[in-house]
Amino acid sequence: MTQKNRLQSGGRIDRSKPLTFTYNGKQYKGYQGDTLASAMLANGIDVIGRSFKYSRPRGIIAAGAEEPNAIMQLGATEATQVPNVRATQQELFNGLVSGATNGWPSVDTDVMGVLGKVGGNMMPPGFYYKTFMYPQSMWDTYESIIRKAAGLGRSPLENDPDMYDKVNQHCDVLVVGAGPAGLAAALTAARSGARVIIADEQSEFGGSLLSSKETLNGAPASEWVSFVVDELRGYDDVMMLPRSTVNGYHDHNFLTIHERRTDHIADRAPDGQVRQRMHRVRAKWVVLATGAHERPLVFANNDVPGCMVANAVSTYITRYGVVPGNDLVLMTTNDSGYQAALDWHDAGRRVAAVVDTRKNPSGDRVDAARKRGLNLITGSAVIEVQGSKRVSGVSVAPISADGKSVAGSVTKISADTVASSGGWSPVIHLSCHTGSRPVWNEEVVGFLPGPTVQKQLTAGAINGSYSTSKALAEGQQAALDAIAALGMKAAEVVLPQAVEVNEGQPMTLFHIPHLKSTAKAPKQFVDYQNDVTAAGIELACREGYESIEHVKRYTAMGFGTDQGKLGNINGMAVAASALNKTIPETGTTIFRPNYTPVTFGAIAGRDCGELFDPKRYTAMHKWHVENGAKFEDVGQWKRPWYFPKAGESMQDALNRECKATRESVGILDASTLGKIDIQGKDAREFLGRVYTNAWAKLAVGKCRYGLMCGEDGMVFDDGVTSCLGENHFVMTTTSGGAARVYEWLELYHQTEWPEMEVYFNTVTDHWATMTISGPNSRKLLQELTDYDVSKENLGFMDWREMQVAGVPARVFRISFTGELSFEINVQANYGLHVWEKLFEHGAKYNLTPYGTETMHILRAEKGFIIAGQDTDGSVHPYDLGMGWCVSPNKPFSFIGKRGMAREDCVRPNRKQLVGLKTLDPNVVLPEGAQGVLDPNAPIPMPMVGHITSSYWSANLGRSIAMGFVKGGLDKMGEKVFYPLADGRVIEAEICSPIFLDPKGERQNV
Amino acid sequence: MSDNVVVEEKPVDTVAIMNQLPGADIVGQSPLHHAELDALSKKGVRKGGVHLRENKLQAHLTLRCNPNNTEQLAAVVRVLDVALPLQPLTSVEKGDVSIRWISPDEWLIVVPGEKAFEVETRFREEMEGHHSLVNSSGGSTILELSGDNVVDMLKKSTPIDLHPKEFPVGKVVSTVFAKSSAIIRRTGDKRFELVIRRSFADYIWLWIQDASREFGLVIEA
Amino acid sequence: MFHIYCPHCGEYREEEEFHAKGQAHIARPLDPEACSDKEWGEYLFFRKNPRGLHHELWVHAAGCRKFFNVTRDTQTYEIKEVYKIGEQPSFVTEE
């Protein structure tokens, strides 16, 4: 296959390095240095996709990030599929596999094309709103068709094998864009000793200088680029990032840079290299040198393949040695557009006509065109393009001086390429990301960055300063400003001399008139990717949309992956004209991150797979794994859930664990409980303020359960706090609530009661905690300690220091199961040792490890609550039947006291926590089930409260449940019904939540 | 107080301290015990951009006291023979004692593991007024990281600016580390120390292995 | 992502090290029992939502764990100042 559009020489490609690539199943050749787009154009590929809505054939329009059409599906294997890659930014590599994105089922036989043919009437703006809103029952049908036909690209079905990561960066000056302005800024800042990052989305630094024939200091501009790049490379504190798009500009000068490290090398990153990297940059100053995008003009059938932006034509010729056609018609409103015709002519191909919308153009480039004898047609425009899969000709006609109407007869000119230039739009996207609104500039005929609170400077074409000399000077000045603001001393940089080009006044024109009205003329595209036409925007305005933000949403203009880089200004101009307003009056939509699409891989970085979220382990975790535990996530903790033996179901295991604990002894790893060391002479008083109950008299050596409420009176955590010394306590919290409680204590200490002498320190991870529970727990413990752990010496709710299995320990006689229990705490480094010793001695007592599920069942048998399961932020202690844990007579108005006295908290018929026994003891109520008093009441039935905890109790041989019932504490013995989704209605009787050993005899032994 | 007067002992049960270490026959298991770093150091790679060593089973003591109380500051010198670093984000090291500034009224003191109780006892003897000293030795461990690419690896893990101008030797910060946290101290040009929490140790160990992959990770005994 | 100066650590840190704790200078009533339900409700629930300067309470959660105040412009997200608990802001809105 020959590259029919490739020039014999010229450009920055390496003809000695041919590459093979695949597009839609066919193999083609290109060269090192090509983009996928330049290689496709070299091979004469015209149609690279179908349009989104009308399914019209589309070709490559631009040469950079602004490309709306050439978005490709890439990937040689299923796992390496990448959707929506702009061919204009994808560097060619050997073996690259690409395909058209949005043709379904293929580019050539597109079923949506049928719809597209008649689509002019069928799919006006608002089509989806208008059509698919009703009947609602049809949505499922519509959706399946729309989803299949719409959408761009497809995601891989297999895991991405490559590695993506994130790196945090800091710098004095971040320079965005490495064109003449950016390079001048970076060089000045670097020489002055600043920490500099300079990023550019292209493979090479140089920006516009790479695709121009201009000279600096009389030599090709690329020589100066090489000189600057070499110097920058020599500084330790300069980071140079090619192939790196600054995608987002966030608050306080935080920017994200998406670096593509290996996408230009191969389908997969070689040798385990990082494929893409997200740099998270905190910059003291930012210099935006992002350049400008050329605007195409809006004219009839301007989307036929072969229609391109003028500057892109130059770029393909100059940088890639590709002339994308044979016969060119150029239409321009300004001098810079002429360069495309000059380059085309100089490449040896025919320029059919240069159509200038101005009556009397003048300037250096106009003179050059005349000198070359090009067919210059002034005061005219290309009003329509002929052709379907490629331009075959154009209709040219004189237009009025204001550009609003056709003013003469039509001439047809045959051509296969139409380049258009409507002037330039500064790339202001990043400056908008933090909320700064751009400002229209009449002279530039474009929006410029607006006022900002960020430490942001701008230089070059982003300011509408399009000449190279101005760009260089502004780049240098921006760096000098930043250096001065940083209090650094500026170094001298002598800028190179650029050749000044005289340019005539451009004409302000966006939308080329047609003989017919916009509505009746062939489609004049504004936003190619979303198929938004001038007629569509006019219709939106006629239908009453006046705000540009509404027009945008109604027409979907600027919503594509290109974010309307080419079309937005034209669209605003069309809307302004339709609304009889000026562009500044119409205003602009705002650009948001990201500048160009970012892969999910780069967003996720390494926070995936095993590293997605931290897994927290206790000191005994290894034992749990080796003994077959199933784990449950409690916050980030991995807690044993239950320990099934071979062949056991979960329920079998729970039944066995529950019975073994009540009959002999079980053991639980309770290390995850939050533990806070509290010291100071006011520690006791502090406890009294944050807990609902009294702490004034808790003696050294004693433990007490406490409830913690918010100022609203609602329970938010609970736990046992023990008095270690007169001024020393250790508080336990729920496993999930540890961090919150710790911060809560600090909040009150630091902001409300800073005069109190108390220090809090978290010791959760320091102690390994194991609870042995059951009638044989004392015997087991006694075997491992010389300390007398009899009832007389270590009573219920006492704690003592002792050696357990040779390790110093604090042993707390507290119980969450209602059994005789000992909570053994040792320094975590010795946790596993003690745990294993307990098992060595525990075999004869059938010591049984149990997990969180058995813990939940055993505590529910006793009616003990779990904060967060039986509470939900809307229940106070009295709702829980735990008024015994509130001491209203404490001298200080403790947190929660006033809250729980509010009118709503003391009204009758609040939901209260009760026990519930199903009529059929074998039925276990689902947690969350809503109770009703009358199951035959009409729907919606009045609901009286939900089930919070529900289990099968092997010890009781029946189901048990806890739940809320309105006024439940006064309704003992009454019936509640639970209608379930499956149609069953389960009847239950209200009872005390203490199902087992109501007198507490089992733990007081 | 004069030297020849025996001072009345303070009430013993104001705060509870205890020697938490068992006899030498019982060997402690550090938070990364399961990673078998000793074995890895023998069979793993010898060359790489990042070196890691667990400085395990040290005594970690959290001191809270008043930085404006000169009596308390003097007591610290009496016990540790080195003064508390009062400048935010600084640390001091003398002999086998190192102290990190954590907060205006908080310092992390690290001494050899077996000295925890001795230091706790000495503090009780020497320091007056409102303060607390909490043994957190079981709750954390220390990772020593070094090598040509140690900064590159850390930049993937923490948002702190590690440039030598901003983060000189001796500086210490409490910050986020990946999705966990760490106390990071620079101990040399290309040498850092991380104090990490026990329960997150395995996550951080996995993270460091992953973040070091492109540079090579050398485990040191 | 804010860049917040911690007045205790004495340097700027990333927002991810901090927790926002809502409006600053909400003092707990000294005698809660003397508050009417309405007054208690206002203390509990009613907060300003200004367009412009706002005084906020933050905590350096992953750092020194100290609480402090921030004066922030809710429109531009500029942080005008940080100041310690017990201190008064120097940037205030005329009301």
PDB file of C-alpha atoms in Angstrom, chain A residues 699-881:
ATOM      1  CA  ALA A 699     -12.751   3.572  91.714  1.00  0.00           C
ATOM      2  CA  VAL A 700      -9.323   2.581  90.518  1.00  0.00           C
ATOM      3  CA  GLY A 701      -9.543  -1.009  89.348  1.00  0.00           C
ATOM      4  CA  LYS A 702     -13.148  -0.678  88.196  1.00  0.00           C
ATOM      5  CA  CYS A 703     -14.791  -0.619  84.764  1.00  0.00           C
ATOM      6  CA  ARG A 704     -18.035   0.964  83.659  1.00  0.00           C
ATOM      7  CA  TYR A 705     -20.166   0.924  80.540  1.00  0.00           C
ATOM      8  CA  GLY A 706     -20.973   4.325  79.051  1.00  0.00           C
ATOM      9  CA  LEU A 707     -23.214   5.788  76.378  1.00  0.00           C
ATOM     10  CA  MET A 708     -22.062   8.726  74.296  1.00  0.00           C
ATOM     11  CA  CYS A 709     -24.554  11.104  72.719  1.00  0.00           C
ATOM     12  CA  GLY A 710     -24.382  14.100  70.429  1.00  0.00           C
ATOM     13  CA  GLU A 711     -25.685  17.495  71.522  1.00  0.00           C
ATOM     14  CA  ASP A 712     -28.981  16.444  69.959  1.00  0.00           C
ATOM     15  CA  GLY A 713     -29.291  13.720  72.600  1.00  0.00           C
ATOM     16  CA  MET A 714     -28.886  10.883  70.110  1.00  0.00           C
ATOM     17  CA  VAL A 715     -26.633   7.921  70.876  1.00  0.00           C
ATOM     18  CA  PHE A 716     -23.567   7.758  68.646  1.00  0.00           C
ATOM     19  CA  ASP A 717     -21.140   5.435  70.401  1.00  0.00           C
ATOM     20  CA  ASP A 718     -20.734   3.287  73.481  1.00  0.00           C
ATOM     21  CA  GLY A 719     -18.118   1.268  75.271  1.00  0.00           C
ATOM     22  CA  VAL A 720     -16.488   0.389  78.545  1.00  0.00           C
ATOM     23  CA  THR A 721     -14.134   2.823  80.249  1.00  0.00           C
ATOM     24  CA  SER A 722     -11.878   1.663  83.030  1.00  0.00           C
ATOM     25  CA  CYS A 723     -10.207   3.568  85.809  1.00  0.00           C
ATOM     26  CA  LEU A 724      -6.498   2.752  85.671  1.00  0.00           C
ATOM     27  CA  GLY A 725      -5.419   5.384  88.171  1.00  0.00           C
ATOM     28  CA  GLU A 726      -7.053   8.266  89.941  1.00  0.00           C
ATOM     29  CA  ASN A 727      -6.233  10.498  86.942  1.00  0.00           C
ATOM     30  CA  HIS A 728      -5.931   7.778  84.343  1.00  0.00           C
ATOM     31  CA  PHE A 729      -8.589   5.993  82.293  1.00  0.00           C
ATOM     32  CA  VAL A 730      -8.750   3.881  79.202  1.00  0.00           C
ATOM     33  CA  MET A 731     -11.845   4.304  77.074  1.00  0.00           C
ATOM     34  CA  THR A 732     -13.024   1.742  74.550  1.00  0.00           C
ATOM     35  CA  THR A 733     -15.121   2.650  71.548  1.00  0.00           C
ATOM     36  CA  THR A 734     -16.815   0.708  68.785  1.00  0.00           C
ATOM     37  CA  SER A 735     -14.398  -0.595  66.143  1.00  0.00           C
ATOM     38  CA  GLY A 736     -15.811   1.681  63.483  1.00  0.00           C
ATOM     39  CA  GLY A 737     -16.205   4.708  65.759  1.00  0.00           C
ATOM     40  CA  ALA A 738     -12.673   4.961  67.150  1.00  0.00           C
ATOM     41  CA  ALA A 739     -11.392   7.808  64.979  1.00  0.00           C
ATOM     42  CA  ARG A 740     -14.632   9.750  65.282  1.00  0.00           C
ATOM     43  CA  VAL A 741     -14.772   9.505  69.072  1.00  0.00           C
ATOM     44  CA  TYR A 742     -11.126  10.497  69.381  1.00  0.00           C
ATOM     45  CA  GLU A 743     -11.729  13.596  67.240  1.00  0.00           C
ATOM     46  CA  TRP A 744     -14.925  14.316  69.208  1.00  0.00           C
ATOM     47  CA  LEU A 745     -13.022  14.355  72.506  1.00  0.00           C
ATOM     48  CA  GLU A 746     -10.345  16.606  71.047  1.00  0.00           C
ATOM     49  CA  LEU A 747     -12.970  18.919  69.553  1.00  0.00           C
ATOM     50  CA  TYR A 748     -14.570  19.545  72.945  1.00  0.00           C
ATOM     51  CA  HIS A 749     -11.276  19.801  74.755  1.00  0.00           C
ATOM     52  CA  GLN A 750      -9.716  22.208  72.275  1.00  0.00           C
ATOM     53  CA  THR A 751     -12.701  24.379  71.466  1.00  0.00           C
ATOM     54  CA  GLU A 752     -14.975  24.303  74.522  1.00  0.00           C
ATOM     55  CA  TRP A 753     -13.045  23.305  77.608  1.00  0.00           C
ATOM     56  CA  PRO A 754      -9.362  24.063  76.936  1.00  0.00           C
ATOM     57  CA  GLU A 755      -8.900  24.854  80.635  1.00  0.00           C
ATOM     58  CA  MET A 756      -9.410  21.206  81.560  1.00  0.00           C
ATOM     59  CA  GLU A 757      -6.215  19.321  82.290  1.00  0.00           C
ATOM     60  CA  VAL A 758      -6.567  16.188  80.233  1.00  0.00           C
ATOM     61  CA  TYR A 759      -4.656  14.474  77.434  1.00  0.00           C
ATOM     62  CA  PHE A 760      -6.053  11.919  75.012  1.00  0.00           C
ATOM     63  CA  ASN A 761      -3.890   9.411  73.201  1.00  0.00           C
ATOM     64  CA  THR A 762      -5.064   6.676  70.906  1.00  0.00           C
ATOM     65  CA  VAL A 763      -3.748   3.228  71.861  1.00  0.00           C
ATOM     66  CA  THR A 764      -5.995   1.089  69.670  1.00  0.00           C
ATOM     67  CA  ASP A 765      -3.139  -0.541  67.805  1.00  0.00           C
ATOM     68  CA  HIS A 766      -0.919  -0.862  70.861  1.00  0.00           C
ATOM     69  CA  TRP A 767      -2.987  -3.474  72.657  1.00  0.00           C
ATOM     70  CA  ALA A 768      -3.994  -6.878  71.396  1.00  0.00           C
ATOM     71  CA  THR A 769      -7.312  -7.748  72.984  1.00  0.00           C
ATOM     72  CA  MET A 770      -8.741 -11.221  73.334  1.00  0.00           C
ATOM     73  CA  THR A 771     -11.944 -12.052  75.141  1.00  0.00           C
ATOM     74  CA  ILE A 772     -12.497 -15.473  76.627  1.00  0.00           C
ATOM     75  CA  SER A 773     -16.104 -16.016  77.477  1.00  0.00           C
ATOM     76  CA  GLY A 774     -18.083 -18.854  78.977  1.00  0.00           C
ATOM     77  CA  PRO A 775     -18.382 -20.857  82.188  1.00  0.00           C
ATOM     78  CA  ASN A 776     -14.892 -22.359  81.798  1.00  0.00           C
ATOM     79  CA  SER A 777     -13.148 -19.117  81.010  1.00  0.00           C
ATOM     80  CA  ARG A 778     -11.962 -18.625  84.580  1.00  0.00           C
ATOM     81  CA  LYS A 779     -10.429 -22.071  84.766  1.00  0.00           C
ATOM     82  CA  LEU A 780      -8.647 -21.479  81.492  1.00  0.00           C
ATOM     83  CA  LEU A 781      -7.310 -18.097  82.551  1.00  0.00           C
ATOM     84  CA  GLN A 782      -6.197 -19.412  85.924  1.00  0.00           C
ATOM     85  CA  GLU A 783      -4.044 -22.001  84.185  1.00  0.00           C
ATOM     86  CA  LEU A 784      -2.081 -19.213  82.546  1.00  0.00           C
ATOM     87  CA  THR A 785      -1.619 -16.843  85.450  1.00  0.00           C
ATOM     88  CA  ASP A 786      -0.364 -16.904  89.005  1.00  0.00           C
ATOM     89  CA  TYR A 787      -2.788 -14.158  89.896  1.00  0.00           C
ATOM     90  CA  ASP A 788      -5.899 -15.318  91.710  1.00  0.00           C
ATOM     91  CA  VAL A 789      -8.752 -14.674  89.302  1.00  0.00           C
ATOM     92  CA  SER A 790     -11.472 -15.922  91.604  1.00  0.00           C
ATOM     93  CA  LYS A 791     -14.723 -14.045  91.966  1.00  0.00           C
ATOM     94  CA  GLU A 792     -13.524 -12.624  95.249  1.00  0.00           C
ATOM     95  CA  ASN A 793     -10.293 -11.316  93.868  1.00  0.00           C
ATOM     96  CA  LEU A 794     -11.438 -10.248  90.398  1.00  0.00           C
ATOM     97  CA  GLY A 795     -15.111  -9.392  90.506  1.00  0.00           C
ATOM     98  CA  PHE A 796     -17.456  -8.497  87.724  1.00  0.00           C
ATOM     99  CA  MET A 797     -16.498  -5.094  86.224  1.00  0.00           C
ATOM    100  CA  ASP A 798     -13.048  -5.188  87.845  1.00  0.00           C
ATOM    101  CA  TRP A 799      -9.730  -5.029  86.050  1.00  0.00           C
ATOM    102  CA  ARG A 800      -6.295  -6.160  87.299  1.00  0.00           C
ATOM    103  CA  GLU A 801      -2.747  -6.219  86.082  1.00  0.00           C
ATOM    104  CA  MET A 802      -1.276  -9.729  85.880  1.00  0.00           C
ATOM    105  CA  GLN A 803       0.970 -11.961  83.840  1.00  0.00           C
ATOM    106  CA  VAL A 804      -0.873 -14.112  81.323  1.00  0.00           C
ATOM    107  CA  ALA A 805       1.239 -16.805  79.665  1.00  0.00           C
ATOM    108  CA  GLY A 806       4.290 -14.935  80.842  1.00  0.00           C
ATOM    109  CA  VAL A 807       3.234 -11.642  79.308  1.00  0.00           C
ATOM    110  CA  PRO A 808       2.239  -8.607  81.390  1.00  0.00           C
ATOM    111  CA  ALA A 809      -1.454  -8.005  80.820  1.00  0.00           C
ATOM    112  CA  ARG A 810      -4.413  -5.960  81.879  1.00  0.00           C
ATOM    113  CA  VAL A 811      -7.382  -8.252  82.364  1.00  0.00           C
ATOM    114  CA  PHE A 812     -10.844  -6.726  82.427  1.00  0.00           C
ATOM    115  CA  ARG A 813     -13.772  -8.740  83.752  1.00  0.00           C
ATOM    116  CA  ILE A 814     -16.357  -7.300  81.428  1.00  0.00           C
ATOM    117  CA  SER A 815     -18.835  -9.157  79.284  1.00  0.00           C
ATOM    118  CA  PHE A 816     -20.623  -8.578  76.008  1.00  0.00           C
ATOM    119  CA  THR A 817     -22.013 -12.121  75.940  1.00  0.00           C
ATOM    120  CA  GLY A 818     -23.619 -12.283  79.344  1.00  0.00           C
ATOM    121  CA  GLU A 819     -21.220 -15.078  80.287  1.00  0.00           C
ATOM    122  CA  LEU A 820     -18.334 -15.043  82.685  1.00  0.00           C
ATOM    123  CA  SER A 821     -15.774 -13.194  80.552  1.00  0.00           C
ATOM    124  CA  PHE A 822     -12.240 -11.940  80.729  1.00  0.00           C
ATOM    125  CA  GLU A 823     -10.845  -9.429  78.279  1.00  0.00           C
ATOM    126  CA  ILE A 824      -7.083  -9.903  78.159  1.00  0.00           C
ATOM    127  CA  ASN A 825      -5.002  -6.989  76.853  1.00  0.00           C
ATOM    128  CA  VAL A 826      -1.315  -7.377  76.101  1.00  0.00           C
ATOM    129  CA  GLN A 827       1.096  -5.301  74.076  1.00  0.00           C
ATOM    130  CA  ALA A 828       0.295  -6.246  70.497  1.00  0.00           C
ATOM    131  CA  ASN A 829       3.759  -7.610  69.761  1.00  0.00           C
ATOM    132  CA  TYR A 830       2.903 -10.439  72.191  1.00  0.00           C
ATOM    133  CA  GLY A 831      -0.747 -10.889  71.199  1.00  0.00           C
ATOM    134  CA  LEU A 832      -0.276 -13.962  69.069  1.00  0.00           C
ATOM    135  CA  HIS A 833       1.903 -15.614  71.731  1.00  0.00           C
ATOM    136  CA  VAL A 834      -0.798 -15.281  74.374  1.00  0.00           C
ATOM    137  CA  TRP A 835      -3.524 -16.292  71.934  1.00  0.00           C
ATOM    138  CA  GLU A 836      -1.666 -19.470  71.035  1.00  0.00           C
ATOM    139  CA  LYS A 837      -0.971 -20.280  74.699  1.00  0.00           C
ATOM    140  CA  LEU A 838      -4.689 -19.963  75.412  1.00  0.00           C
ATOM    141  CA  PHE A 839      -5.335 -22.555  72.726  1.00  0.00           C
ATOM    142  CA  GLU A 840      -2.647 -24.862  74.082  1.00  0.00           C
ATOM    143  CA  HIS A 841      -4.448 -24.885  77.398  1.00  0.00           C
ATOM    144  CA  GLY A 842      -7.921 -24.473  76.022  1.00  0.00           C
ATOM    145  CA  ALA A 843      -8.188 -27.707  74.066  1.00  0.00           C
ATOM    146  CA  LYS A 844      -9.538 -29.606  77.058  1.00  0.00           C
ATOM    147  CA  TYR A 845     -12.269 -26.984  77.464  1.00  0.00           C
ATOM    148  CA  ASN A 846     -13.104 -27.102  73.785  1.00  0.00           C
ATOM    149  CA  LEU A 847     -11.921 -23.496  73.492  1.00  0.00           C
ATOM    150  CA  THR A 848     -13.770 -22.296  70.405  1.00  0.00           C
ATOM    151  CA  PRO A 849     -12.807 -19.264  68.352  1.00  0.00           C
ATOM    152  CA  TYR A 850     -15.772 -17.195  67.291  1.00  0.00           C
ATOM    153  CA  GLY A 851     -16.182 -14.198  65.071  1.00  0.00           C
ATOM    154  CA  THR A 852     -18.329 -11.119  64.836  1.00  0.00           C
ATOM    155  CA  GLU A 853     -21.472 -12.980  63.863  1.00  0.00           C
ATOM    156  CA  THR A 854     -21.512 -15.178  66.962  1.00  0.00           C
ATOM    157  CA  MET A 855     -20.630 -12.115  69.028  1.00  0.00           C
ATOM    158  CA  HIS A 856     -23.702 -10.415  67.567  1.00  0.00           C
ATOM    159  CA  ILE A 857     -25.955 -13.357  68.345  1.00  0.00           C
ATOM    160  CA  LEU A 858     -24.675 -13.821  71.887  1.00  0.00           C
ATOM    161  CA  ARG A 859     -25.103 -10.130  72.733  1.00  0.00           C
ATOM    162  CA  ALA A 860     -28.570 -10.072  71.132  1.00  0.00           C
ATOM    163  CA  GLU A 861     -29.586 -12.978  73.351  1.00  0.00           C
ATOM    164  CA  LYS A 862     -28.766 -10.576  76.180  1.00  0.00           C
ATOM    165  CA  GLY A 863     -30.373  -7.553  74.544  1.00  0.00           C
ATOM    166  CA  PHE A 864     -27.141  -5.587  74.360  1.00  0.00           C
ATOM    167  CA  ILE A 865     -27.176  -2.951  71.635  1.00  0.00           C
ATOM    168  CA  ILE A 866     -24.616  -2.360  68.938  1.00  0.00           C
ATOM    169  CA  ALA A 867     -24.206   1.349  68.269  1.00  0.00           C
ATOM    170  CA  GLY A 868     -24.653   1.813  64.561  1.00  0.00           C
ATOM    171  CA  GLN A 869     -26.799  -1.288  64.135  1.00  0.00           C
ATOM    172  CA  ASP A 870     -29.486  -0.787  66.738  1.00  0.00           C
ATOM    173  CA  THR A 871     -29.027   2.974  66.652  1.00  0.00           C
ATOM    174  CA  ASP A 872     -29.152   5.238  63.625  1.00  0.00           C
ATOM    175  CA  GLY A 873     -28.636   8.752  64.948  1.00  0.00           C
ATOM    176  CA  SER A 874     -32.318   9.237  65.702  1.00  0.00           C
ATOM    177  CA  VAL A 875     -32.588   7.408  69.013  1.00  0.00           C
ATOM    178  CA  HIS A 876     -31.754   8.593  72.505  1.00  0.00           C
ATOM    179  CA  PRO A 877     -30.965   6.371  75.506  1.00  0.00           C
ATOM    180  CA  TYR A 878     -34.587   6.277  76.670  1.00  0.00           C
ATOM    181  CA  ASP A 879     -35.693   5.076  73.226  1.00  0.00           C
ATOM    182  CA  LEU A 880     -33.302   2.186  73.751  1.00  0.00           C
ATOM    183  CA  GLY A 881     -34.743   1.436  77.165  1.00  0.00           C
TER     184      GLY A 881
END
